[in-house]
mmCIF file of C-alpha atoms in Angstrom:
data_model
loop_
_atom_site.group_PDB
_atom_site.id
_atom_site.type_symbol
_atom_site.label_atom_id
_atom_site.label_comp_id
_atom_site.label_asym_id
_atom_site.label_seq_id
_atom_site.Cartn_x
_atom_site.Cartn_y
_atom_site.Cartn_z
ATOM 1 C CA MET A 30 -30.939 -7.672 -32.503
ATOM 2 C CA ASN A 31 -26.986 -7.346 -33.787
ATOM 3 C CA LEU A 32 -26.914 -10.556 -36.439
ATOM 4 C CA ASP A 33 -23.662 -8.751 -37.070
ATOM 5 C CA LEU A 34 -21.158 -10.565 -34.710
ATOM 6 C CA PRO A 35 -19.604 -13.805 -34.154
ATOM 7 C CA LEU A 36 -20.850 -16.765 -33.075
ATOM 8 C CA ASN A 37 -19.383 -16.684 -30.137
ATOM 9 C CA GLN A 38 -20.309 -13.741 -28.888
ATOM 10 C CA TYR A 39 -23.890 -14.812 -28.231
ATOM 11 C CA SER A 40 -25.490 -17.412 -25.440
ATOM 12 C CA PHE A 41 -27.157 -20.300 -27.159
ATOM 13 C CA VAL A 42 -30.059 -22.483 -25.715
ATOM 14 C CA ALA A 43 -30.494 -25.808 -27.172
ATOM 15 C CA PHE A 44 -33.908 -27.657 -26.583
ATOM 16 C CA ASP A 45 -36.097 -29.837 -27.356
ATOM 17 C CA THR A 46 -39.923 -31.254 -26.786
ATOM 18 C CA GLU A 47 -41.863 -34.081 -26.435
ATOM 19 C CA THR A 48 -45.566 -34.310 -26.861
ATOM 20 C CA SER A 49 -48.602 -36.007 -27.139
ATOM 21 C CA GLY A 50 -49.032 -35.459 -30.539
ATOM 22 C CA ALA A 51 -47.521 -33.110 -33.624
ATOM 23 C CA TYR A 52 -50.474 -30.632 -34.020
ATOM 24 C CA PRO A 53 -49.727 -27.748 -32.042
ATOM 25 C CA ILE A 54 -53.185 -26.147 -30.200
ATOM 26 C CA GLY A 55 -54.442 -29.525 -30.270
ATOM 27 C CA HIS A 56 -51.130 -31.982 -28.753
ATOM 28 C CA ASP A 57 -49.420 -30.417 -25.310
ATOM 29 C CA VAL A 58 -45.444 -31.013 -24.310
ATOM 30 C CA VAL A 59 -44.732 -33.807 -22.361
ATOM 31 C CA GLU A 60 -40.891 -33.202 -22.055
ATOM 32 C CA PHE A 61 -39.239 -29.843 -21.954
ATOM 33 C CA GLY A 62 -34.937 -30.783 -22.011
ATOM 34 C CA ALA A 63 -32.666 -27.463 -22.842
ATOM 35 C CA VAL A 64 -29.398 -26.708 -22.402
ATOM 36 C CA LYS A 65 -27.731 -23.053 -22.299
ATOM 37 C CA TRP A 66 -24.338 -22.765 -23.565
ATOM 38 C CA PHE A 67 -21.622 -19.452 -24.239
ATOM 39 C CA GLN A 68 -18.503 -19.258 -24.815
ATOM 40 C CA GLY A 69 -17.358 -22.783 -24.780
ATOM 41 C CA GLN A 70 -19.384 -24.079 -21.686
ATOM 42 C CA GLU A 71 -22.497 -24.910 -20.522
ATOM 43 C CA VAL A 72 -24.004 -22.511 -18.253
ATOM 44 C CA GLY A 73 -27.168 -23.829 -17.402
ATOM 45 C CA ARG A 74 -29.747 -26.621 -18.141
ATOM 46 C CA LEU A 75 -33.546 -27.232 -17.672
ATOM 47 C CA GLN A 76 -35.081 -30.609 -17.552
ATOM 48 C CA PHE A 77 -38.792 -31.453 -16.713
ATOM 49 C CA LEU A 78 -42.156 -34.271 -17.649
ATOM 50 C CA LEU A 79 -45.347 -32.095 -18.074
ATOM 51 C CA LYS A 80 -48.846 -33.443 -17.730
ATOM 52 C CA PRO A 81 -50.950 -33.620 -20.776
ATOM 53 C CA ARG A 82 -55.093 -32.415 -21.046
ATOM 54 C CA GLU A 83 -55.491 -35.641 -22.547
ATOM 55 C CA LEU A 84 -53.737 -39.066 -21.848
ATOM 56 C CA MET A 85 -51.584 -40.018 -24.743
ATOM 57 C CA THR A 86 -51.972 -42.769 -27.458
ATOM 58 C CA GLU A 87 -50.019 -45.884 -27.267
ATOM 59 C CA PHE A 88 -48.385 -45.030 -30.879
ATOM 60 C CA ILE A 89 -46.917 -42.175 -29.438
ATOM 61 C CA ILE A 90 -46.110 -43.534 -26.511
ATOM 62 C CA GLY A 91 -44.007 -46.252 -28.725
ATOM 63 C CA ILE A 92 -42.278 -42.910 -30.514
ATOM 64 C CA HIS A 93 -40.752 -41.400 -27.362
ATOM 65 C CA GLY A 94 -41.465 -44.225 -24.810
ATOM 66 C CA ILE A 95 -42.851 -41.266 -21.668
ATOM 67 C CA THR A 96 -46.136 -43.027 -20.574
ATOM 68 C CA ASN A 97 -48.759 -41.670 -19.042
ATOM 69 C CA GLU A 98 -47.914 -43.195 -15.584
ATOM 70 C CA MET A 99 -45.192 -41.188 -15.803
ATOM 71 C CA VAL A 100 -46.648 -37.790 -16.083
ATOM 72 C CA ALA A 101 -49.773 -38.039 -13.533
ATOM 73 C CA THR A 102 -48.061 -35.687 -11.116
ATOM 74 C CA SER A 103 -46.022 -33.920 -13.595
ATOM 75 C CA PRO A 104 -46.712 -30.241 -13.300
ATOM 76 C CA GLN A 105 -48.837 -28.832 -16.100
ATOM 77 C CA MET A 106 -47.331 -26.739 -18.773
ATOM 78 C CA SER A 107 -49.038 -23.528 -16.944
ATOM 79 C CA GLU A 108 -46.666 -24.053 -13.832
ATOM 80 C CA LYS A 109 -43.361 -24.033 -16.105
ATOM 81 C CA ILE A 110 -43.931 -21.795 -18.835
ATOM 82 C CA GLU A 111 -42.100 -18.629 -17.402
ATOM 83 C CA GLU A 112 -39.780 -20.681 -16.290
ATOM 84 C CA ILE A 113 -38.722 -21.606 -19.496
ATOM 85 C CA HIS A 114 -39.441 -18.128 -21.308
ATOM 86 C CA ASN A 115 -36.848 -16.967 -18.566
ATOM 87 C CA PHE A 116 -34.381 -19.111 -19.375
ATOM 88 C CA PHE A 117 -34.410 -19.061 -23.100
ATOM 89 C CA LYS A 118 -33.889 -14.243 -22.471
ATOM 90 C CA GLY A 119 -30.933 -13.281 -24.748
ATOM 91 C CA SER A 120 -30.250 -16.100 -25.814
ATOM 92 C CA ILE A 121 -30.435 -17.447 -29.977
ATOM 93 C CA VAL A 122 -32.172 -20.787 -29.326
ATOM 94 C CA LEU A 123 -31.015 -24.311 -31.345
ATOM 95 C CA ALA A 124 -33.353 -27.344 -32.396
ATOM 96 C CA HIS A 125 -33.736 -29.993 -34.261
ATOM 97 C CA HIS A 126 -36.861 -29.194 -36.949
ATOM 98 C CA ALA A 127 -36.766 -25.902 -35.234
ATOM 99 C CA PRO A 128 -40.138 -25.579 -36.775
ATOM 100 C CA PHE A 129 -41.977 -28.199 -34.733
ATOM 101 C CA ASP A 130 -40.855 -27.166 -31.302
ATOM 102 C CA LEU A 131 -40.873 -22.865 -32.319
ATOM 103 C CA GLY A 132 -44.430 -23.911 -32.959
ATOM 104 C CA PHE A 133 -45.282 -25.460 -30.148
ATOM 105 C CA LEU A 134 -44.113 -23.189 -27.197
ATOM 106 C CA THR A 135 -45.153 -20.372 -29.195
ATOM 107 C CA VAL A 136 -49.198 -21.504 -28.492
ATOM 108 C CA GLU A 137 -47.975 -22.008 -24.678
ATOM 109 C CA PHE A 138 -46.232 -18.545 -25.017
ATOM 110 C CA GLU A 139 -49.348 -16.823 -26.192
ATOM 111 C CA LYS A 140 -51.708 -18.414 -23.776
ATOM 112 C CA ALA A 141 -49.189 -16.828 -20.870
ATOM 113 C CA ARG A 142 -50.027 -14.162 -22.124
ATOM 114 C CA LEU A 143 -45.296 -13.523 -22.428
ATOM 115 C CA SER A 144 -43.875 -11.640 -25.278
ATOM 116 C CA LEU A 145 -42.238 -13.977 -27.898
ATOM 117 C CA PRO A 146 -38.496 -14.138 -27.654
ATOM 118 C CA MET A 147 -36.924 -11.550 -30.059
ATOM 119 C CA GLU A 148 -34.114 -13.279 -30.930
ATOM 120 C CA PRO A 149 -33.467 -15.465 -34.071
ATOM 121 C CA ALA A 150 -34.018 -19.133 -33.822
ATOM 122 C CA LEU A 151 -31.224 -21.535 -35.847
ATOM 123 C CA CYS A 152 -32.347 -25.001 -37.274
ATOM 124 C CA THR A 153 -29.808 -27.497 -36.313
ATOM 125 C CA SER A 154 -31.834 -30.092 -39.570
ATOM 126 C CA LEU A 155 -31.442 -27.391 -41.714
ATOM 127 C CA LEU A 156 -27.803 -26.652 -41.256
ATOM 128 C CA SER A 157 -26.620 -29.740 -40.975
ATOM 129 C CA ARG A 158 -28.152 -30.523 -44.590
ATOM 130 C CA LYS A 159 -25.604 -27.368 -45.565
ATOM 131 C CA TRP A 160 -22.581 -28.617 -43.687
ATOM 132 C CA ILE A 161 -22.036 -31.561 -42.452
ATOM 133 C CA HIS A 162 -21.619 -33.887 -45.659
ATOM 134 C CA GLY A 163 -21.291 -38.048 -46.467
ATOM 135 C CA VAL A 164 -24.381 -39.044 -43.721
ATOM 136 C CA GLU A 165 -26.812 -41.022 -45.663
ATOM 137 C CA ASN A 166 -29.710 -38.412 -44.145
ATOM 138 C CA HIS A 167 -29.626 -35.266 -41.765
ATOM 139 C CA LYS A 168 -31.376 -37.345 -39.070
ATOM 140 C CA LEU A 169 -30.351 -36.211 -35.089
ATOM 141 C CA GLN A 170 -29.640 -39.683 -34.638
ATOM 142 C CA THR A 171 -28.204 -40.281 -37.800
ATOM 143 C CA LEU A 172 -25.258 -37.191 -37.152
ATOM 144 C CA VAL A 173 -25.369 -38.182 -33.293
ATOM 145 C CA LYS A 174 -23.494 -41.342 -35.014
ATOM 146 C CA HIS A 175 -21.469 -39.892 -37.529
ATOM 147 C CA LEU A 176 -20.243 -37.053 -35.703
ATOM 148 C CA GLN A 177 -19.760 -39.322 -32.919
ATOM 149 C CA ILE A 178 -21.170 -37.864 -30.390
ATOM 150 C CA ASP A 179 -22.748 -38.714 -27.015
ATOM 151 C CA GLY A 180 -26.590 -38.502 -27.276
ATOM 152 C CA GLY A 181 -26.902 -40.274 -24.390
ATOM 153 C CA GLN A 182 -30.911 -41.620 -24.976
ATOM 154 C CA ALA A 183 -33.173 -40.854 -27.941
ATOM 155 C CA HIS A 184 -36.208 -39.079 -27.752
ATOM 156 C CA ARG A 185 -35.421 -37.788 -24.593
ATOM 157 C CA ALA A 186 -35.926 -33.793 -24.455
ATOM 158 C CA TYR A 187 -32.876 -33.086 -22.696
ATOM 159 C CA ASP A 188 -30.804 -35.314 -24.390
ATOM 160 C CA ASP A 189 -31.834 -34.722 -27.692
ATOM 161 C CA ALA A 190 -30.636 -30.901 -27.213
ATOM 162 C CA LYS A 191 -27.263 -31.524 -25.914
ATOM 163 C CA ALA A 192 -26.809 -33.889 -29.209
ATOM 164 C CA CYS A 193 -28.491 -30.944 -30.977
ATOM 165 C CA LEU A 194 -26.304 -28.390 -29.163
ATOM 166 C CA HIS A 195 -23.000 -30.776 -30.078
ATOM 167 C CA VAL A 196 -24.151 -30.514 -33.638
ATOM 168 C CA ALA A 197 -24.817 -27.164 -34.065
ATOM 169 C CA LEU A 198 -21.520 -26.706 -32.903
ATOM 170 C CA ALA A 199 -19.703 -28.173 -35.542
ATOM 171 C CA CYS A 200 -21.633 -26.844 -38.202
ATOM 172 C CA PHE A 201 -20.042 -23.835 -36.672
ATOM 173 C CA GLU A 202 -16.605 -24.866 -36.842
ATOM 174 C CA LYS A 203 -16.952 -25.716 -40.705
ATOM 175 C CA MET A 204 -18.341 -22.749 -41.314
ATOM 176 C CA GLY A 205 -14.927 -21.097 -39.593
ATOM 177 C CA GLU A 206 -14.052 -19.346 -37.286
ATOM 178 C CA GLY A 207 -15.413 -15.419 -37.043
ATOM 179 C CA VAL A 208 -18.495 -16.108 -39.008
ATOM 180 C CA THR A 209 -21.561 -13.755 -37.994
ATOM 181 C CA LEU A 210 -24.969 -15.288 -37.012
ATOM 182 C CA LYS A 211 -26.040 -13.324 -39.655
ATOM 183 C CA ARG A 212 -24.032 -15.915 -41.849
ATOM 184 C CA ALA A 213 -24.842 -19.095 -39.925
ATOM 185 C CA ILE A 214 -29.085 -17.656 -40.634
ATOM 186 C CA GLU A 215 -28.471 -17.370 -44.308
ATOM 187 C CA SER A 216 -26.323 -20.149 -44.778
ATOM 188 C CA GLN A 217 -29.989 -22.020 -43.790
ATOM 189 C CA GLY A 218 -31.711 -20.754 -46.379
ATOM 190 C CA LYS A 219 -34.797 -19.974 -43.956
ATOM 191 C CA ASN A 220 -35.712 -17.503 -41.448
ATOM 192 C CA LEU A 221 -36.595 -18.898 -38.312
ATOM 193 C CA TRP A 222 -38.652 -16.272 -36.281
ATOM 194 C CA TRP A 223 -40.629 -16.725 -32.784
ATOM 195 C CA LYS A 224 -43.035 -14.113 -34.175
ATOM 196 C CA ASP A 225 -43.524 -16.242 -37.806
ATOM 197 C CA TYR A 226 -45.295 -18.747 -35.496
ATOM 198 C CA SER A 227 -48.111 -16.613 -33.996
ATOM 199 C CA LEU A 228 -51.577 -18.122 -33.837
ATOM 200 C CA MET A 229 -53.515 -17.480 -30.164
ATOM 201 C CA LEU A 230 -53.741 -13.958 -31.410
ATOM 202 C CA ASN A 231 -53.701 -14.078 -34.749
ATOM 203 C CA SER A 232 -56.724 -11.436 -35.573
ATOM 204 C CA GLU A 233 -58.063 -13.456 -38.442
ATOM 205 C CA GLU A 234 -61.293 -14.834 -38.101
ATOM 206 C CA LYS A 235 -60.765 -18.442 -39.889
ATOM 207 C CA ILE A 236 -58.184 -19.408 -37.416
ATOM 208 C CA LYS A 237 -59.767 -17.868 -34.770
ATOM 209 C CA VAL A 238 -62.932 -20.520 -35.148
ATOM 210 C CA LEU A 239 -60.334 -23.120 -35.715
ATOM 211 C CA ILE A 240 -58.798 -22.624 -32.169
ATOM 212 C CA GLU A 241 -62.255 -22.419 -30.626
ATOM 213 C CA ALA A 242 -62.945 -26.018 -32.612
ATOM 214 C CA ILE A 243 -59.911 -27.409 -32.032
ATOM 215 C CA LEU A 244 -59.659 -26.131 -27.881
ATOM 216 C CA ASN A 245 -63.308 -26.869 -27.401
ATOM 217 C CA LYS A 246 -63.502 -30.284 -29.757
ATOM 218 C CA LYS A 247 -65.962 -29.276 -31.760
ATOM 219 C CA ASP A 248 -66.326 -30.003 -35.269
ATOM 220 C CA VAL A 249 -66.712 -26.835 -38.299
ATOM 221 C CA ASP A 250 -67.455 -26.887 -42.053
ATOM 222 C CA MET A 251 -65.197 -25.713 -44.343
ATOM 223 C CA ILE A 252 -65.341 -24.391 -48.061
ATOM 224 C CA TYR A 253 -61.589 -25.798 -49.237
ATOM 225 C CA GLN A 254 -60.040 -24.178 -53.065
ATOM 226 C CA GLY A 255 -58.044 -27.120 -53.286
ATOM 227 C CA GLY A 256 -57.957 -30.913 -53.395
ATOM 228 C CA SER A 257 -60.739 -32.801 -56.239
ATOM 229 C CA LYS A 258 -63.836 -31.038 -54.280
ATOM 230 C CA LYS A 259 -62.848 -27.455 -55.245
ATOM 231 C CA GLY A 260 -65.150 -24.782 -53.662
ATOM 232 C CA GLU A 261 -67.407 -27.161 -52.055
ATOM 233 C CA THR A 262 -68.402 -27.368 -48.235
ATOM 234 C CA ARG A 263 -66.480 -30.279 -46.071
ATOM 235 C CA ARG A 264 -67.295 -30.900 -42.558
ATOM 236 C CA LEU A 265 -64.254 -31.471 -39.906
ATOM 237 C CA THR A 266 -63.125 -32.646 -37.255
ATOM 238 C CA PRO A 267 -59.806 -29.924 -36.929
ATOM 239 C CA ILE A 268 -56.728 -31.207 -35.508
ATOM 240 C CA GLY A 269 -54.319 -28.868 -34.823
ATOM 241 C CA ILE A 270 -52.838 -25.413 -37.157
ATOM 242 C CA VAL A 271 -49.200 -25.765 -38.389
ATOM 243 C CA ARG A 272 -47.052 -22.879 -39.044
ATOM 244 C CA ASN A 273 -44.373 -23.753 -41.275
ATOM 245 C CA PRO A 274 -42.217 -21.650 -43.379
ATOM 246 C CA ASP A 275 -43.673 -23.948 -46.793
ATOM 247 C CA GLY A 276 -46.817 -23.305 -45.492
ATOM 248 C CA ASP A 277 -49.408 -23.302 -42.976
ATOM 249 C CA PHE A 278 -51.887 -26.051 -42.929
ATOM 250 C CA LEU A 279 -54.708 -26.975 -40.688
ATOM 251 C CA GLN A 280 -54.745 -31.201 -39.981
ATOM 252 C CA ALA A 281 -58.156 -32.047 -39.982
ATOM 253 C CA HIS A 282 -60.276 -35.890 -39.868
ATOM 254 C CA CYS A 283 -62.686 -35.706 -43.111
ATOM 255 C CA HIS A 284 -65.863 -36.929 -42.239
ATOM 256 C CA GLN A 285 -66.670 -37.261 -46.100
ATOM 257 C CA GLU A 286 -63.289 -39.094 -46.522
ATOM 258 C CA GLN A 287 -62.992 -40.757 -42.714
ATOM 259 C CA THR A 288 -59.463 -40.131 -42.941
ATOM 260 C CA ALA A 289 -57.292 -36.956 -41.827
ATOM 261 C CA LYS A 290 -56.139 -34.749 -44.328
ATOM 262 C CA ARG A 291 -53.255 -31.296 -44.191
ATOM 263 C CA TYR A 292 -55.522 -28.597 -45.614
ATOM 264 C CA TYR A 293 -52.814 -25.515 -46.348
ATOM 265 C CA MET A 294 -54.816 -22.492 -44.579
ATOM 266 C CA ASN A 295 -54.293 -19.833 -48.181
ATOM 267 C CA LYS A 296 -57.228 -22.146 -49.467
ATOM 268 C CA ILE A 297 -59.103 -22.205 -46.447
ATOM 269 C CA GLY A 298 -62.339 -20.059 -47.761
ATOM 270 C CA ASP A 299 -65.433 -19.622 -44.690
ATOM 271 C CA VAL A 300 -65.288 -21.402 -42.004
ATOM 272 C CA ALA A 301 -68.465 -22.208 -39.551
ATOM 273 C CA LEU A 302 -68.772 -23.969 -36.357
ATOM 274 C CA VAL A 303 -71.044 -26.793 -35.906
ATOM 275 C CA PHE A 304 -74.313 -26.124 -33.147
#
């Protein structure tokens, strides 16, 4: 697509996901919220709760306040994913900590055999670090207070999506009139494209094995070329896979150390399911 047009020539979809846990494949989206913006106006919105595959823990419920009872009769993601896909069409997406949200939705698009959007994504966490100064941190709620935005209810998807939009607009204003999408992408310091979060269609054998283990709750024996036990076989219970600009990783429970750990994909050697 053409990245050289001024920002006001594009439509934007700011979105947020609340999830049943931190890791794609192993966890699910439990609330989706989005707002579409074009040339100074809100032109569409989506918001709905979604039923996860498994009950949420009290720890997760404490983060977003969405209870198991609230989602008990909600549709599953498979019933809503096409509507989400259509809502995104032709728009640049905005999200706060965008790699997190892109990771979850890319998996859902691939499970539904829907094409990944071709448009780039902008991360308001990264943009705010470049363009918004004088704040103690760049968390969404800190920026909401600093910019005096009506943030609604924190950690609810639509309200956070709308807050994200207004953080982006504040950043765009600081960039100056006529700034292009290419310049905005450059200013966030990282290229964020949907295709870079592909997992379910990945042809790499070790990723296929890990996905199967996560979905079917199986253990694996894995050789890891890192840490204090470099090259040794470890028995793990995989929890989820994260694709990240700073390095893709597997989150898994280590049987030997009895703790959850992060294993970088580029250091993972042979992986085999335990039967």
